[in-house]
XYZ file of C-alpha atoms in Angstrom:
337
model
C 164.198 177.018 223.192
C 164.803 180.137 221.122
C 165.850 183.330 222.849
C 162.916 185.717 223.201
C 162.769 189.471 222.893
C 160.909 191.522 225.543
C 157.944 191.862 223.186
C 157.497 188.104 222.780
C 155.283 186.122 225.128
C 158.000 185.324 227.670
C 158.379 182.354 229.946
C 159.401 182.137 233.559
C 163.214 182.180 233.936
C 163.198 178.719 235.557
C 161.938 177.216 232.269
C 165.273 178.050 230.628
C 167.244 176.944 233.708
C 165.817 173.433 233.438
C 167.364 173.106 229.985
C 170.794 172.708 231.604
C 170.507 172.172 235.370
C 170.750 168.550 236.586
C 171.995 167.479 233.169
C 168.688 168.752 231.726
C 166.798 166.000 233.583
C 163.681 168.226 233.902
C 163.995 170.038 230.573
C 160.521 170.789 229.270
C 158.773 170.354 232.614
C 156.453 173.349 233.084
C 157.524 174.706 229.697
C 154.306 176.730 229.512
C 154.947 178.648 232.748
C 154.803 182.410 232.467
C 156.707 184.898 234.629
C 154.955 185.393 237.959
C 155.350 188.203 240.460
C 156.939 187.239 243.764
C 154.276 189.380 245.439
C 152.344 192.585 244.841
C 152.723 195.982 246.484
C 149.606 198.104 245.969
C 150.857 201.685 246.311
C 147.405 203.315 246.031
C 144.764 202.199 248.555
C 142.366 203.886 250.962
C 141.313 203.431 254.600
C 138.679 206.125 254.933
C 137.635 207.300 258.401
C 139.353 204.484 260.303
C 141.295 205.721 263.318
C 141.392 202.544 265.400
C 144.437 200.302 265.035
C 142.466 197.147 265.823
C 139.861 197.942 263.162
C 142.624 198.489 260.610
C 144.178 195.141 261.519
C 140.805 193.363 261.281
C 140.228 194.846 257.830
C 143.707 193.792 256.685
C 143.175 190.261 257.954
C 139.765 189.976 256.330
C 140.953 191.230 252.942
C 144.250 189.346 252.911
C 142.461 186.103 253.788
C 141.430 186.117 250.112
C 143.760 188.614 248.418
C 146.955 186.871 249.535
C 145.950 183.956 247.322
C 146.524 186.352 244.405
C 149.933 187.318 245.842
C 149.001 190.650 247.359
C 151.799 191.309 249.829
C 151.343 194.904 250.973
C 148.890 197.799 250.799
C 149.990 201.422 251.151
C 147.173 203.605 252.516
C 146.812 207.156 251.194
C 145.065 208.683 254.144
C 147.532 209.432 256.946
C 146.173 212.353 258.977
C 146.546 213.872 262.457
C 143.491 211.837 263.514
C 144.850 208.439 262.535
C 148.634 208.856 262.587
C 149.086 206.965 265.855
C 146.923 204.093 264.632
C 148.602 203.941 261.225
C 152.045 203.937 262.838
C 151.079 201.206 265.277
C 149.824 198.910 262.518
C 152.744 199.656 260.188
C 155.229 198.927 262.977
C 153.519 195.618 263.707
C 152.226 194.333 260.359
C 154.429 194.211 257.208
C 151.286 194.161 255.038
C 150.526 197.815 255.854
C 152.321 201.082 255.097
C 150.925 204.600 254.626
C 151.211 208.024 253.006
C 150.536 211.389 254.656
C 147.579 213.059 252.947
C 147.090 216.831 252.751
C 144.506 219.019 251.059
C 145.573 221.984 248.974
C 144.256 224.492 251.540
C 146.012 222.915 254.542
C 149.762 222.699 253.934
C 151.430 221.627 257.163
C 155.165 221.063 256.972
C 155.475 220.322 260.685
C 152.906 217.522 260.490
C 154.533 216.141 257.367
C 157.859 215.951 259.197
C 156.118 214.215 262.090
C 154.503 211.758 259.686
C 157.750 210.931 257.906
C 159.401 210.370 261.276
C 156.521 208.025 262.167
C 157.167 205.924 259.064
C 155.086 207.509 256.301
C 156.447 206.700 252.838
C 155.723 210.140 251.362
C 152.948 212.640 250.633
C 149.614 212.218 248.843
C 148.002 215.403 247.465
C 144.930 215.932 245.308
C 143.347 218.503 243.025
C 139.874 217.169 243.796
C 138.928 219.852 246.332
C 140.220 222.525 243.950
C 137.927 221.204 241.243
C 134.903 220.809 243.496
C 135.307 224.284 245.000
C 136.639 226.061 241.899
C 139.714 226.910 243.967
C 143.152 228.240 243.099
C 144.791 225.625 240.891
C 148.149 227.434 241.197
C 148.248 227.083 244.987
C 150.967 224.419 244.615
C 153.380 227.150 243.471
C 152.992 229.183 246.692
C 155.708 229.251 249.341
C 154.101 226.849 251.859
C 153.859 224.141 249.221
C 157.253 224.938 247.741
C 158.729 224.500 251.210
C 156.991 221.129 251.517
C 158.295 219.926 248.149
C 161.788 221.177 249.019
C 161.706 219.221 252.297
C 160.557 216.044 250.561
C 163.345 216.460 248.028
C 165.915 216.563 250.830
C 164.396 213.357 252.221
C 164.057 211.724 248.777
C 160.446 210.944 249.653
C 157.888 210.815 246.827
C 154.682 212.705 246.109
C 151.650 210.789 244.842
C 149.431 213.358 243.130
C 145.865 213.066 241.860
C 146.290 215.807 239.278
C 143.517 215.593 236.689
C 140.145 213.971 236.048
C 138.872 212.735 232.712
C 135.731 214.257 231.246
C 133.055 211.814 230.007
C 131.799 208.760 231.794
C 133.912 205.580 231.932
C 131.375 202.753 232.280
C 133.969 200.014 231.827
C 135.629 200.971 235.112
C 132.540 202.430 236.784
C 133.439 206.100 236.398
C 130.542 208.539 236.389
C 129.985 211.344 233.886
C 132.206 214.422 234.383
C 133.327 213.344 237.858
C 134.331 216.413 239.928
C 134.126 218.627 236.856
C 130.345 218.979 237.090
C 130.856 220.561 240.517
C 133.744 222.713 239.248
C 131.743 224.100 236.334
C 128.712 224.770 238.536
C 130.942 226.978 240.713
C 132.440 228.829 237.775
C 135.818 227.113 237.423
C 137.689 228.301 234.334
C 140.807 226.122 234.568
C 141.172 222.942 232.535
C 142.863 219.585 232.917
C 145.781 220.979 230.925
C 146.074 223.885 233.370
C 146.171 221.450 236.302
C 148.761 219.294 234.567
C 151.023 222.233 233.732
C 151.174 223.344 237.388
C 152.228 219.826 238.336
C 154.843 219.707 235.590
C 156.255 223.036 236.754
C 156.873 221.460 240.152
C 158.291 218.325 238.557
C 160.815 220.540 236.746
C 161.610 222.653 239.826
C 162.288 219.643 242.045
C 164.193 217.186 239.876
C 165.388 215.263 242.930
C 161.809 214.623 244.075
C 159.958 211.582 242.681
C 156.448 212.518 241.508
C 153.898 209.755 240.894
C 150.893 210.859 238.850
C 147.828 208.911 239.957
C 145.539 207.215 237.416
C 148.013 207.673 234.536
C 147.331 211.423 234.861
C 144.186 210.721 232.801
C 146.203 211.064 229.606
C 146.711 208.575 226.807
C 149.801 206.437 226.363
C 151.342 208.626 223.654
C 151.154 211.729 225.856
C 152.444 209.767 228.851
C 155.374 208.557 226.755
C 156.218 212.181 225.974
C 155.909 213.237 229.625
C 158.164 210.409 230.782
C 160.776 211.293 228.153
C 160.817 214.919 229.303
C 160.677 214.293 233.053
C 162.948 211.598 234.502
C 161.474 212.055 238.003
C 157.887 211.388 236.872
C 156.157 208.014 237.285
C 152.557 206.823 237.397
C 150.443 204.067 238.915
C 148.102 201.595 237.252
C 145.025 202.549 239.288
C 141.605 202.872 237.630
C 142.675 203.014 233.980
C 144.641 199.753 233.833
C 141.945 197.133 234.318
C 140.541 194.113 232.511
C 137.207 192.871 233.802
C 136.436 189.165 234.457
C 136.288 186.956 231.343
C 137.518 189.781 229.070
C 140.593 189.522 226.864
C 142.553 192.599 225.880
C 142.598 193.117 222.088
C 145.920 191.946 220.662
C 146.789 195.364 219.217
C 146.365 196.950 222.654
C 148.267 194.128 224.326
C 151.210 194.598 221.955
C 151.441 198.373 222.225
C 150.999 198.360 225.998
C 153.583 195.619 226.462
C 156.033 197.765 224.500
C 155.192 200.793 226.671
C 155.636 198.930 229.958
C 158.925 197.416 228.755
C 160.208 200.834 227.662
C 159.237 202.490 230.949
C 159.746 199.512 233.239
C 161.050 201.753 236.030
C 158.159 204.257 235.891
C 155.069 202.083 236.348
C 153.825 201.243 239.863
C 150.999 198.858 240.638
C 148.058 200.618 242.280
C 144.328 199.997 242.481
C 142.524 202.738 244.460
C 140.944 199.950 246.553
C 139.073 201.326 249.590
C 138.837 199.213 252.743
C 135.838 200.042 254.903
C 134.206 198.091 257.744
C 131.565 195.636 256.469
C 132.542 196.250 252.841
C 135.309 193.701 252.324
C 133.506 191.532 249.794
C 133.686 190.000 246.314
C 133.176 193.423 244.753
C 136.306 194.729 246.451
C 138.321 191.628 245.598
C 137.392 191.945 241.921
C 138.542 195.567 242.029
C 142.002 194.246 242.890
C 141.830 191.368 240.417
C 140.844 193.644 237.515
C 144.173 195.432 237.921
C 146.169 192.221 238.332
C 144.472 190.775 235.245
C 145.496 193.795 233.180
C 149.177 193.369 234.036
C 149.098 189.611 233.516
C 147.553 189.947 230.053
C 150.540 192.035 228.950
C 152.754 188.918 229.289
C 155.665 191.010 230.532
C 159.224 189.720 230.851
C 160.066 188.621 234.373
C 162.231 191.651 235.264
C 159.608 194.108 234.039
C 156.845 192.248 235.868
C 158.750 192.321 239.167
C 159.403 196.051 238.739
C 155.765 196.902 238.107
C 154.295 194.640 240.749
C 156.595 195.503 243.654
C 160.180 196.612 242.982
C 159.433 200.129 241.710
C 157.287 200.846 244.748
C 159.937 199.430 247.056
C 162.590 201.638 245.472
C 160.608 204.901 245.355
C 158.792 204.442 248.677
C 161.846 202.963 250.440
C 159.995 199.830 251.502
C 161.649 196.774 252.960
C 161.392 193.578 250.927
C 158.802 190.942 251.776
C 159.036 187.191 251.901
C 157.324 185.483 248.970
C 156.587 182.366 251.013
C 153.081 180.965 250.433
C 151.055 178.460 252.409
C 152.210 174.874 252.162
C 151.288 173.256 248.861
C 148.717 175.867 247.850
C 149.562 176.820 244.287
C 148.212 180.322 243.421
């Protein structure tokens, strides 16, 4: 078997091992096997309005009853708050499938609560520009002292920030995005700032706190060429695959896109984290929600990434940046997914 470059359609490493192990007795068996993730860590999920530890556990069990078959190993919830911190901590301490971020709005910086949350096991901080857009607020608030103190603390702890920075204009019917999401409210209230203005404030913080990992949600709503430039300029900047990186059921990515995206993911193999924006709510764990997850898995699989890159994207980058313990990749008996 010829040696393959990272841009070829790679095979699972065990395919090459069988060429020599056991005197090549099994050479060629499973020769078509592709690399497969040991498991998946979804770094971008939601548990809205759920403050009861037993309800969280029931939702996890219900979703994982199906999602584990697609190798989902862990979900990291974005919504840690004073109301649910005790419940989130209790579940995270008990169930390896669940971890959480502390979430804060721009108008409520609270360093003391953040410290309490980190001590309780939170992986880092989730912040958003959504309220700023909806209320035509101060998009430079992140440069004020309370927020600078928060970023400085996180830098000392080497704990990341996951930041919903921007929002595309236009609709996005392929992924279900409505026309001018959040921006219609911003413009109605007289907002004058732009996506570029929002991005530049974030980048100023990325430059000020080089020891702090920043993860831009939803690929920062920029194209791959711009993201390539941002990564080159900012070694502490990463992104997740949520929302933009999907392939719907029965679709095939065009080969030109597959090739260019495979090259991008191989180049920036340490900057891409798997995330979906999946929202678990009581009575809404259904096929629709499962397909939300699978659309994102399908996207990554269609890139045909080399094994090392695939493991990084699907779990290892999140484990490194969020300081997560490793999971067992054991699956049930002879079930093959």
